[in-house]
């Protein structure tokens, strides 16, 4: 018999209570996995989309919303000729309700700009010119919207025709409705406005040169801010709010788990007062009693963490497959996040056991002779 | 009978296992005086019973001997050293003494074999050595066939024998037993007492046994009678009067 078997036996003596506590902590950990995984996925999905378009620097003004704020398209002219700047492409990205989908990415790109080049046609064709009243759909968007070549699609009050279905090499791209920028500006009445400038730098540009270019662009376009692709999401206020809310909600769920474990361990200590006193009377050190309680609570945390990770992954997979979320983001359920969630669970478990362990260490061996 | 320090006149040259000098224990800020200046010596290998009515202070005395509690005043020496000043009281409880309780106090979710191994977590024995020793001790107390039974599946007498095996786990030189037959029927009580007597003789352990049972008290070589916190008798068990003043 090992010390660990003493610990396991301590938890196993009240299986229902242990099980319920485990469910409590696992819900907190599932929230961490699901919410943080989705918010991180938001970042990685958009970063992958940028990489797929071959964008090195993104110029936009991320406010508190998920899409950037519009600014004059003419702003782009102010950065022409900057060192290491190879090409630019004006873009407007909106999240719009399209037919049966409550939130679809609509990506309007400057006609002839480099941001069209990553779209590999699977079926159909590309628009013939900037004002042809047609759209092309990413393969996931076509699936979610139930559209095929020749169908019309309602965007605001217009009904352009679907002429092509493409693979954009990233989930965000594949979940998008893509059309030419002038057409969307006409549909939405936002002529002369864009909300993103995709910037491509010359080959061999160093990180320091890119940073300097970002600084110069930001200086010349004060309405927006230039960021290295990927960082623009991380630096956006909207994403920060999402991330903070994810951690905030997860923390609350974890707090409930902490209280659950603490309550269970306190009840354990109270129920086992005499048993603990007997252990002290037969020579166990107080530190061993403390260790026993901390190991029990830590083990509860570990098991809760493992179950919570499974709950979280299953939950996210279910959510991902819902029409509202399909094609919008790829949750980041990396081994790193899973490991982080389990480590959080163990820390939570151990910390929850600190007070009960302290209480157990205050028990007197003389209680062993009572009763 | 006037109290005289125990052990005096027996073998004063031998180092006492325990020596109490004016030992006092108070509870409730002095409102309850459980021990009121107790003096005695217990020599190595002695079998001594502490007898007295309920509330006389005998269990308090056992608690002090077992370092489960500390005295309010006076001195209690263990092998010449002040017990309360030993550097590690849990090590004393783990290795120097073995405790046997009236209510057995076995851990209910552990088998007999596992219960006996519990104190050995404070020794340097490996898991296999713990198991081997526990098995050997259970065989020694006649429970070789019941090692994998939970306490709930054992009779009262068997439980107390498991508890006795547990008390011997770390090979202590002193056994402290608190009413070890108090929860047993007469047959099991007799068997338990025989076992304790046998262990005392074979292993040369010092056995201090608290009881209010005259039959149990008579099996010891010496008795210490406590009344109202005082030692009122210290001598052969035959001299004790259980009905009144000795």
Coordinates of C-alpha atoms in Angstrom, one line a residue:
Chain A
X1 CA 0.0 0.0 0.0
X2 CA 1.4 3.4 -1.0
X3 CA 0.6 6.9 0.3
X4 CA -1.3 7.5 -2.9
X5 CA -3.6 4.6 -2.2
X6 CA -4.4 6.2 1.2
X7 CA -5.2 9.4 -0.7
X8 CA -7.4 7.6 -3.3
X9 CA -9.2 5.7 -0.6
X10 CA -10.0 9.0 1.2
X11 CA -11.8 10.2 -1.9
X12 CA -13.4 6.9 -2.7
X13 CA -15.1 6.6 0.6
X14 CA -17.8 9.2 -0.5
X15 CA -18.1 8.4 -4.2
X16 CA -21.3 10.5 -4.8
X17 CA -19.9 13.6 -3.1
X18 CA -16.5 13.2 -4.8
X19 CA -18.3 12.7 -8.1
X20 CA -20.4 15.8 -7.8
X21 CA -17.4 17.9 -6.7
X22 CA -15.5 16.5 -9.7
X23 CA -18.4 17.6 -12.0
X24 CA -18.4 21.0 -10.4
X25 CA -14.7 21.6 -11.0
X26 CA -14.9 20.0 -14.5
X27 CA -17.5 22.6 -15.5
X28 CA -15.1 25.4 -14.6
X29 CA -12.3 23.7 -16.6
X30 CA -14.7 23.0 -19.5
X31 CA -15.5 26.7 -19.6
X32 CA -11.8 27.5 -19.7
X33 CA -11.2 25.1 -22.6
X34 CA -14.3 26.2 -24.5
X35 CA -14.2 30.0 -24.0
X36 CA -10.5 30.5 -24.1
X37 CA -10.1 28.0 -26.9
X38 CA -12.7 29.9 -29.0
X39 CA -11.2 33.3 -28.3
X40 CA -7.8 32.1 -29.1
X41 CA -9.2 30.4 -32.2
X42 CA -10.6 33.7 -33.2
X43 CA -7.1 35.1 -33.2
X44 CA -5.5 32.1 -35.0
X45 CA -8.3 31.9 -37.6
X46 CA -8.0 35.6 -38.6
X47 CA -4.2 35.3 -38.6
X48 CA -4.4 32.3 -40.8
X49 CA -6.7 34.2 -43.1
X50 CA -4.2 37.1 -43.3
X51 CA -1.3 34.7 -44.0
X52 CA -3.4 33.0 -46.7
X53 CA -4.0 36.3 -48.4
X54 CA -0.3 37.0 -48.3
X55 CA -0.7 40.0 -46.1
X56 CA 2.3 41.1 -44.0
X57 CA 0.9 44.2 -42.5
X58 CA -2.7 45.1 -41.7
X59 CA -3.8 48.7 -41.5
X60 CA -7.1 49.2 -39.7
X61 CA -8.8 50.7 -36.8
X62 CA -10.1 48.0 -34.4
X63 CA -12.5 49.5 -32.0
X64 CA -14.7 47.5 -29.6
X65 CA -16.5 45.7 -32.4
X66 CA -15.4 42.6 -34.2
X67 CA -14.9 44.4 -37.5
X68 CA -12.7 47.4 -38.0
X69 CA -14.0 51.0 -38.2
X70 CA -14.3 52.5 -41.7
X71 CA -11.9 55.2 -42.9
X72 CA -11.4 57.0 -46.2
X73 CA -10.1 54.8 -49.0
X74 CA -7.9 57.7 -50.1
X75 CA -5.8 57.3 -47.0
X76 CA -4.1 54.5 -48.9
X77 CA -2.5 57.1 -51.3
X78 CA -0.6 58.6 -48.3
X79 CA 1.6 55.5 -47.9
X80 CA 2.5 54.9 -51.5
X81 CA 6.3 54.9 -52.0
X82 CA 7.2 54.0 -48.4
X83 CA 10.4 51.9 -48.2
X84 CA 9.8 48.1 -48.2
X85 CA 6.2 48.5 -49.2
X86 CA 5.6 46.2 -52.2
X87 CA 1.8 46.3 -52.7
X88 CA -1.4 47.3 -51.0
X89 CA -5.0 46.1 -51.3
X90 CA -8.0 48.0 -50.0
X91 CA -10.5 45.8 -48.3
X92 CA -13.8 46.0 -46.4
X93 CA -14.7 43.1 -44.1
X94 CA -18.1 43.0 -42.5
X95 CA -20.0 40.5 -40.4
X96 CA -23.4 40.5 -41.9
X97 CA -26.6 38.5 -41.5
X98 CA -27.1 36.7 -44.8
X99 CA -30.3 34.7 -45.4
X100 CA -30.3 31.9 -42.9
X101 CA -26.9 32.6 -41.4
X102 CA -26.9 35.2 -38.6
X103 CA -23.2 36.0 -39.0
X104 CA -21.3 35.6 -42.2
X105 CA -18.0 37.2 -43.1
X106 CA -18.4 39.4 -46.2
X107 CA -15.0 40.3 -47.6
X108 CA -14.9 43.0 -50.3
X109 CA -11.6 43.4 -52.1
X110 CA -10.1 46.0 -54.3
X111 CA -10.6 44.8 -57.9
X112 CA -7.3 43.4 -59.1
X113 CA -5.7 43.6 -55.7
X114 CA -3.3 40.8 -54.4
X115 CA -5.9 39.7 -51.9
X116 CA -7.8 37.8 -54.6
X117 CA -4.7 35.7 -55.6
X118 CA -5.0 33.1 -52.8
X119 CA -8.6 32.1 -53.8
X120 CA -8.3 28.8 -55.7
X121 CA -11.5 28.1 -57.6
X122 CA -13.1 24.7 -57.0
X123 CA -16.1 25.4 -59.2
X124 CA -17.3 28.2 -61.5
X125 CA -15.4 31.4 -62.2
X126 CA -14.2 34.7 -60.7
X127 CA -16.1 38.0 -61.3
X128 CA -15.4 39.4 -64.8
X129 CA -15.0 43.0 -63.6
X130 CA -15.4 45.2 -60.6
X131 CA -19.0 46.0 -61.1
X132 CA -20.3 42.6 -62.2
X133 CA -23.1 41.9 -59.7
X134 CA -21.7 38.5 -58.6
X135 CA -20.0 37.0 -55.6
X136 CA -17.8 34.0 -55.0
X137 CA -18.2 31.8 -51.9
X138 CA -15.7 30.0 -49.8
X139 CA -16.4 26.3 -49.7
X140 CA -17.7 26.4 -46.1
X141 CA -19.8 29.5 -46.7
X142 CA -21.4 27.7 -49.7
X143 CA -22.2 24.7 -47.5
X144 CA -23.5 26.8 -44.6
X145 CA -25.6 29.1 -46.9
X146 CA -26.7 26.1 -49.0
X147 CA -25.7 27.9 -52.2
X148 CA -24.4 26.6 -55.5
X149 CA -23.3 28.2 -58.8
X150 CA -26.1 30.2 -60.3
X151 CA -28.0 30.8 -57.1
X152 CA -28.7 34.3 -56.0
X153 CA -27.7 35.5 -52.5
X154 CA -29.3 38.3 -50.6
X155 CA -26.9 41.0 -49.3
X156 CA -28.8 43.9 -47.8
X157 CA -31.3 44.7 -50.6
X158 CA -29.3 43.3 -53.5
X159 CA -29.3 39.8 -54.8
X160 CA -26.0 39.1 -56.7
X161 CA -25.4 35.7 -58.3
X162 CA -23.0 33.1 -57.0
X163 CA -20.5 32.5 -59.8
X164 CA -17.7 30.6 -58.1
X165 CA -16.8 28.5 -55.1
X166 CA -13.2 28.6 -53.9
X167 CA -10.7 27.2 -51.4
X168 CA -9.0 30.1 -49.7
X169 CA -6.5 28.0 -47.6
X170 CA -7.9 29.2 -44.3
X171 CA -11.1 28.7 -42.4
X172 CA -11.9 32.4 -42.3
X173 CA -11.4 32.7 -46.0
X174 CA -13.5 29.6 -46.7
X175 CA -16.3 30.9 -44.5
X176 CA -16.4 34.2 -46.5
X177 CA -18.6 35.7 -49.2
X178 CA -16.1 37.5 -51.4
X179 CA -17.0 40.3 -53.9
X180 CA -15.4 43.3 -55.4
X181 CA -15.0 46.3 -53.2
X182 CA -16.9 48.8 -55.4
X183 CA -19.9 46.5 -55.5
X184 CA -20.1 46.2 -51.8
X185 CA -19.6 49.9 -51.4
X186 CA -22.5 50.5 -53.8
X187 CA -24.7 47.9 -52.0
X188 CA -24.0 49.4 -48.5
X189 CA -23.8 53.0 -49.6
X190 CA -20.2 53.3 -48.3
X191 CA -18.6 54.7 -51.4
X192 CA -15.1 56.0 -50.7
X193 CA -14.8 54.0 -47.4
X194 CA -12.8 50.9 -46.5
X195 CA -11.8 49.4 -43.2
X196 CA -8.6 47.5 -44.0
X197 CA -5.5 48.0 -46.1
X198 CA -3.6 44.8 -46.7
X199 CA 0.0 45.5 -47.1
X200 CA 2.6 43.3 -48.7
X201 CA 6.3 44.0 -48.0
X202 CA 9.2 43.5 -50.4
X203 CA 11.0 40.1 -50.0
X204 CA 13.8 40.1 -47.5
X205 CA 12.3 42.8 -45.3
X206 CA 13.5 42.3 -41.7
X207 CA 11.4 42.5 -38.6
X208 CA 12.9 45.8 -37.6
X209 CA 12.2 47.2 -41.1
X210 CA 8.6 46.0 -40.8
X211 CA 8.2 47.6 -37.4
X212 CA 9.6 50.8 -38.8
X213 CA 7.2 50.6 -41.8
X214 CA 4.3 50.1 -39.4
X215 CA 5.3 53.2 -37.5
X216 CA 5.5 55.2 -40.6
X217 CA 2.2 54.0 -41.9
X218 CA 0.5 54.7 -38.6
X219 CA 2.0 58.2 -38.7
X220 CA 0.7 58.9 -42.2
X221 CA -2.8 57.3 -41.6
X222 CA -3.8 58.6 -38.2
X223 CA -7.3 57.3 -38.7
X224 CA -6.0 53.7 -38.4
X225 CA -3.1 51.8 -37.1
X226 CA -0.6 49.5 -38.8
X227 CA 0.2 46.1 -37.2
X228 CA 2.1 43.1 -38.3
X229 CA -0.5 40.5 -39.5
X230 CA -1.7 38.5 -36.6
X231 CA -0.8 41.1 -34.0
X232 CA -3.6 43.3 -35.3
X233 CA -6.2 40.9 -33.8
X234 CA -4.3 40.6 -30.5
X235 CA -4.0 44.4 -30.2
X236 CA -7.6 45.1 -31.1
X237 CA -9.9 46.3 -28.3
X238 CA -12.7 44.0 -29.5
X239 CA -10.5 40.9 -29.2
X240 CA -9.2 42.0 -25.8
X241 CA -12.8 42.3 -24.6
X242 CA -13.6 38.9 -25.9
X243 CA -10.5 37.5 -24.3
X244 CA -11.2 39.2 -21.0
X245 CA -14.7 38.0 -21.0
X246 CA -13.6 34.5 -21.8
X247 CA -11.2 34.5 -18.8
X248 CA -13.7 36.4 -16.7
X249 CA -16.4 33.8 -17.3
X250 CA -14.0 31.0 -16.9
X251 CA -12.7 32.4 -13.6
X252 CA -16.2 32.6 -12.2
X253 CA -16.8 29.0 -13.2
X254 CA -13.5 28.0 -11.6
X255 CA -14.4 30.0 -8.5
X256 CA -17.5 27.9 -8.2
X257 CA -15.3 24.8 -8.6
X258 CA -12.9 26.1 -5.9
X259 CA -15.7 26.6 -3.4
X260 CA -17.0 23.1 -4.3
X261 CA -13.7 21.4 -3.6
X262 CA -13.1 23.5 -0.5
X263 CA -16.5 22.5 0.8
X264 CA -15.9 18.9 0.1
X265 CA -12.5 18.9 1.7
X266 CA -13.8 20.8 4.8
X267 CA -16.6 18.3 5.2
X268 CA -14.0 15.5 4.8
X269 CA -11.9 17.0 7.5
X270 CA -14.9 17.5 9.8
X271 CA -16.1 13.9 9.2
X272 CA -12.7 12.5 9.7
X273 CA -11.7 14.5 12.8
X274 CA -11.3 11.5 15.0
X275 CA -9.6 9.5 12.3
X276 CA -7.1 12.2 11.8
X277 CA -6.6 12.4 15.5
X278 CA -5.9 8.7 15.6
X279 CA -3.4 9.1 12.8
X280 CA -1.7 11.8 14.8
X281 CA -1.8 9.5 17.9
X282 CA -0.2 6.6 16.1
X283 CA 2.6 8.8 15.0
X284 CA 1.7 10.5 11.7
X285 CA 3.3 14.0 11.5
X286 CA 1.0 16.9 11.0
X287 CA 2.8 17.6 7.7
X288 CA 1.7 14.2 6.5
X289 CA -1.9 14.9 7.4
X290 CA -1.6 18.2 5.5
X291 CA -0.1 16.4 2.6
X292 CA -2.9 13.8 2.6
X293 CA -5.6 16.5 2.4
X294 CA -3.7 18.5 -0.2
X295 CA -3.1 15.4 -2.3
X296 CA -6.8 14.5 -2.1
X297 CA -7.8 18.0 -3.2
X298 CA -5.1 18.1 -5.8
X299 CA -6.3 14.7 -7.2
X300 CA -9.8 16.0 -7.2
X301 CA -8.6 18.9 -9.3
X302 CA -6.6 16.7 -11.6
X303 CA -9.5 14.4 -12.3
X304 CA -11.9 17.4 -12.6
X305 CA -9.4 18.9 -15.0
X306 CA -9.3 15.8 -17.2
X307 CA -13.0 15.4 -17.2
X308 CA -13.4 19.2 -17.8
X309 CA -11.1 19.1 -20.8
X310 CA -13.2 16.3 -22.3
X311 CA -16.4 18.3 -21.6
X312 CA -14.8 21.4 -23.1
X313 CA -13.6 19.7 -26.3
X314 CA -16.9 18.0 -26.9
X315 CA -18.8 21.2 -26.1
X316 CA -16.6 23.2 -28.6
X317 CA -17.0 20.6 -31.3
X318 CA -20.8 20.7 -30.9
X319 CA -20.8 24.5 -30.9
X320 CA -18.5 24.6 -33.9
X321 CA -20.9 22.5 -36.0
X322 CA -23.8 24.8 -35.3
X323 CA -24.9 26.9 -38.3
X324 CA -24.2 30.1 -36.4
X325 CA -20.5 29.3 -35.8
X326 CA -19.6 27.2 -38.8
X327 CA -16.9 28.8 -40.9
X328 CA -16.4 31.6 -38.5
X329 CA -13.6 30.3 -36.3
X330 CA -11.5 27.3 -35.6
X331 CA -11.2 26.9 -31.8
X332 CA -7.6 26.6 -30.6
X333 CA -7.7 23.4 -28.7
X334 CA -3.9 23.0 -28.7
X335 CA -2.1 20.7 -26.4
X336 CA -0.8 23.9 -24.7
X337 CA -4.3 25.0 -23.8
X338 CA -5.3 21.5 -22.6
X339 CA -2.2 21.3 -20.5
X340 CA -2.9 24.8 -19.1
X341 CA -6.4 23.8 -18.2
X342 CA -5.3 20.7 -16.4
X343 CA -2.5 22.6 -14.6
X344 CA -5.1 25.3 -13.6
X345 CA -7.4 22.5 -12.3
X346 CA -4.6 20.9 -10.2
X347 CA -3.6 24.3 -8.8
X348 CA -7.2 25.1 -8.0
X349 CA -7.6 21.7 -6.3
X350 CA -4.5 22.2 -4.2
X351 CA -5.4 25.8 -3.3
X352 CA -8.9 24.7 -2.3
X353 CA -7.4 22.2 0.0
X354 CA -5.1 24.6 1.8
X355 CA -7.7 25.9 4.4
X356 CA -9.1 22.4 5.1
X357 CA -5.5 21.1 5.4
X358 CA -4.7 23.9 7.8
X359 CA -7.8 23.0 9.8
X360 CA -6.8 19.3 9.8
X361 CA -3.4 20.2 11.1
X362 CA -4.9 22.0 14.1
X363 CA -6.7 18.8 15.3
X364 CA -5.4 17.4 18.5
X365 CA -4.2 13.7 18.9
X366 CA -5.9 13.6 22.3
X367 CA -9.3 13.5 20.4
X368 CA -8.4 9.9 19.6
X369 CA -9.2 8.9 23.1
X370 CA -12.7 10.5 23.0
X371 CA -15.3 8.0 21.8
Chain B
X1 CA -2.5 4.8 51.6
X2 CA 0.0 7.5 51.3
X3 CA 1.4 7.9 47.8
X4 CA 5.0 6.9 47.4
X5 CA 7.0 7.4 44.2
X6 CA 6.7 4.2 42.2
X7 CA 9.7 2.2 41.4
X8 CA 11.5 3.4 44.6
X9 CA 12.7 0.4 46.5
X10 CA 12.4 -1.8 43.4
X11 CA 15.3 -1.0 41.1
X12 CA 16.5 2.5 41.6
X13 CA 19.6 2.0 39.5
X14 CA 17.6 1.2 36.4
X15 CA 16.6 4.2 34.2
X16 CA 12.9 4.6 34.4
X17 CA 10.9 4.6 31.2
X18 CA 8.6 7.2 32.6
X19 CA 9.1 9.3 35.7
X20 CA 6.4 11.7 36.8
X21 CA 7.1 14.4 39.4
X22 CA 4.3 16.5 40.7
X23 CA 2.5 16.1 37.4
X24 CA -0.5 18.3 37.0
X25 CA -3.1 18.7 34.3
X26 CA -5.9 21.3 34.3
X27 CA -8.7 22.0 31.9
X28 CA -11.1 24.9 31.4
X29 CA -8.7 27.5 32.8
X30 CA -8.0 25.6 36.0
X31 CA -11.7 24.9 36.8
X32 CA -11.2 21.2 36.2
X33 CA -8.1 19.6 37.8
X34 CA -7.7 16.2 36.2
X35 CA -4.3 15.4 37.8
X36 CA -3.2 17.1 41.0
X37 CA 0.4 16.4 41.5
X38 CA 1.1 12.9 40.5
X39 CA 4.4 11.1 41.2
X40 CA 5.5 7.7 39.9
X41 CA 8.2 5.8 38.0
X42 CA 7.7 3.1 35.5
X43 CA 10.6 0.8 34.8
X44 CA 11.5 -0.9 31.6
X45 CA 9.6 -4.1 30.9
X46 CA 6.9 -3.5 33.6
X47 CA 3.3 -4.4 33.1
X48 CA 1.4 -1.7 35.0
X49 CA -2.3 -1.0 35.2
X50 CA -3.7 2.4 35.9
X51 CA -7.1 2.0 37.6
X52 CA -9.7 4.4 38.7
X53 CA -13.3 5.4 38.4
X54 CA -14.5 7.3 35.4
X55 CA -13.3 10.9 35.6
X56 CA -10.5 10.0 38.1
X57 CA -7.8 11.2 35.7
X58 CA -6.5 7.8 34.4
X59 CA -7.1 8.5 30.8
X60 CA -5.6 12.0 31.2
X61 CA -2.5 10.3 32.5
X62 CA -2.4 8.0 29.5
X63 CA -2.7 11.0 27.2
X64 CA 0.3 12.6 28.8
X65 CA 2.3 9.4 28.7
X66 CA 1.4 9.1 25.0
X67 CA 2.3 12.8 24.3
X68 CA -1.3 13.3 23.0
X69 CA -1.5 16.3 25.4
X70 CA 0.8 18.3 27.5
X71 CA 0.9 18.7 31.3
X72 CA -0.1 22.0 32.9
X73 CA 2.7 21.7 35.5
X74 CA 5.2 19.3 36.9
X75 CA 7.6 17.0 35.1
X76 CA 7.2 13.9 33.0
X77 CA 10.4 12.3 32.0
X78 CA 10.7 9.7 29.2
X79 CA 14.0 7.8 29.6
X80 CA 15.4 10.7 31.6
X81 CA 14.3 13.4 29.2
X82 CA 11.5 15.8 29.6
X83 CA 8.8 14.3 27.3
X84 CA 7.3 17.6 26.3
X85 CA 10.7 18.9 25.2
X86 CA 11.5 16.0 22.9
X87 CA 12.5 17.4 19.5
X88 CA 9.8 15.5 17.6
X89 CA 6.8 14.2 19.5
X90 CA 5.3 12.6 16.4
X91 CA 8.4 10.5 16.1
X92 CA 8.0 9.5 19.8
X93 CA 4.4 8.5 19.1
X94 CA 5.4 6.7 16.0
X95 CA 8.5 4.8 17.2
X96 CA 8.7 4.7 21.0
X97 CA 5.2 3.9 21.9
X98 CA 2.3 1.9 20.5
X99 CA -1.3 3.0 21.3
X100 CA -4.3 0.7 21.7
X101 CA -7.7 2.3 22.0
X102 CA -10.9 1.1 23.6
X103 CA -12.8 1.7 20.4
X104 CA -10.1 0.1 18.2
X105 CA -10.1 3.1 15.9
X106 CA -9.2 1.2 12.8
X107 CA -9.7 3.0 9.5
X108 CA -12.9 1.6 8.1
X109 CA -12.0 1.6 4.4
X110 CA -8.7 -0.2 4.9
X111 CA -8.3 -3.9 5.3
X112 CA -6.6 -5.4 8.4
X113 CA -3.4 -5.7 6.5
X114 CA -3.5 -2.0 5.4
X115 CA -4.5 -0.8 8.8
X116 CA -1.4 -2.3 10.3
X117 CA 0.7 -0.6 7.6
X118 CA -0.6 2.9 8.4
X119 CA 1.9 3.8 11.2
X120 CA 4.8 2.5 9.1
X121 CA 4.4 5.4 6.7
X122 CA 6.5 7.2 9.3
X123 CA 9.3 4.6 9.0
X124 CA 11.8 4.2 6.3
X125 CA 10.4 0.8 5.2
X126 CA 9.5 0.3 1.6
X127 CA 6.0 -0.6 0.5
X128 CA 7.0 -4.3 0.3
X129 CA 8.7 -4.3 3.7
X130 CA 5.6 -2.6 5.2
X131 CA 3.4 -5.3 3.8
X132 CA 5.6 -8.1 4.9
X133 CA 5.9 -6.8 8.5
X134 CA 2.1 -6.1 8.7
X135 CA 1.5 -9.7 7.6
X136 CA 3.9 -11.1 10.1
X137 CA 2.3 -9.0 12.9
X138 CA -1.2 -10.1 12.0
X139 CA 0.0 -13.7 12.0
X140 CA 1.5 -13.1 15.4
X141 CA -1.9 -12.0 16.8
X142 CA -3.6 -14.9 15.2
X143 CA -5.2 -13.1 12.2
X144 CA -3.1 -14.6 9.4
X145 CA -6.3 -15.8 7.7
X146 CA -8.2 -12.5 8.0
X147 CA -5.7 -10.0 6.6
X148 CA -7.8 -8.9 3.7
X149 CA -10.9 -8.3 5.7
X150 CA -12.3 -4.8 6.3
X151 CA -12.9 -3.9 10.0
X152 CA -16.6 -4.1 9.4
X153 CA -16.2 -7.8 8.5
X154 CA -14.2 -8.6 11.7
X155 CA -15.5 -9.3 15.2
X156 CA -14.8 -6.9 18.1
X157 CA -12.0 -9.2 19.4
X158 CA -10.5 -9.5 15.9
X159 CA -10.6 -5.7 15.5
X160 CA -8.8 -5.2 18.8
X161 CA -6.2 -7.8 17.7
X162 CA -5.7 -5.8 14.4
X163 CA -5.3 -2.7 16.6
X164 CA -2.7 -4.5 18.8
X165 CA -0.8 -5.5 15.6
X166 CA -0.9 -1.9 14.5
X167 CA 0.5 -0.7 17.8
X168 CA 3.5 -3.0 17.3
X169 CA 4.1 -1.8 13.7
X170 CA 7.2 0.3 14.4
X171 CA 8.5 -2.1 17.1
X172 CA 7.9 0.3 20.1
X173 CA 9.3 -0.4 23.5
X174 CA 6.2 0.8 25.3
X175 CA 2.6 -0.1 24.7
X176 CA -0.1 2.2 26.1
X177 CA -3.6 0.6 26.2
X178 CA -6.7 2.6 27.0
X179 CA -9.4 0.2 28.3
X180 CA -8.5 -2.4 25.6
X181 CA -11.1 -4.8 26.7
X182 CA -13.8 -2.2 27.4
X183 CA -15.8 -2.9 24.2
X184 CA -15.4 -6.7 24.2
X185 CA -17.4 -9.5 25.6
X186 CA -15.8 -11.5 28.4
X187 CA -14.3 -14.2 26.1
X188 CA -12.8 -11.8 23.7
X189 CA -11.6 -9.6 26.6
X190 CA -9.8 -12.6 28.1
X191 CA -8.2 -13.5 24.7
X192 CA -7.1 -9.9 24.2
X193 CA -5.7 -9.7 27.7
X194 CA -3.8 -13.0 27.1
X195 CA -2.4 -11.7 23.9
X196 CA -1.2 -8.5 25.5
X197 CA 0.3 -10.5 28.4
X198 CA 2.0 -12.8 25.9
X199 CA 3.4 -9.8 23.8
X200 CA 4.6 -8.2 27.0
X201 CA 6.5 -11.3 28.0
X202 CA 7.8 -12.2 24.6
X203 CA 8.8 -8.8 23.3
X204 CA 9.8 -7.4 26.7
X205 CA 7.7 -4.3 26.1
X206 CA 6.6 -2.0 28.9
X207 CA 2.9 -2.3 29.1
X208 CA 0.8 0.5 30.6
X209 CA -2.9 -0.4 30.6
X210 CA -5.8 1.7 31.8
X211 CA -8.7 -0.2 33.1
X212 CA -11.6 -0.1 35.5
X213 CA -11.9 -3.9 35.4
X214 CA -10.5 -5.7 38.5
X215 CA -9.8 -8.9 36.5
X216 CA -7.8 -7.0 34.0
X217 CA -6.0 -5.1 36.7
X218 CA -5.0 -8.3 38.4
X219 CA -3.1 -9.6 35.4
X220 CA -0.5 -6.8 35.8
X221 CA 2.5 -6.9 38.1
X222 CA 1.8 -3.5 39.5
X223 CA -1.2 -1.2 39.7
X224 CA -1.5 2.5 40.1
X225 CA -4.8 3.7 41.5
X226 CA -6.0 7.2 40.8
X227 CA -8.7 9.0 42.5
X228 CA -9.7 12.7 42.0
X229 CA -6.4 13.3 40.2
X230 CA -4.2 11.8 43.0
X231 CA -2.4 8.5 43.0
X232 CA -3.9 6.9 46.0
X233 CA -2.3 3.5 45.6
X234 CA 0.9 2.1 44.0
X235 CA 1.6 -1.5 44.5
X236 CA 0.6 -5.0 43.7
X237 CA -2.9 -5.2 42.0
X238 CA -4.1 -7.5 44.9
X239 CA -4.0 -4.4 47.1
X240 CA -6.5 -2.4 45.2
X241 CA -10.0 -2.0 46.5
X242 CA -12.4 -1.3 43.7
X243 CA -15.3 -0.6 46.0
X244 CA -13.8 2.1 48.1
X245 CA -10.6 3.3 49.8
X246 CA -7.7 0.7 49.5

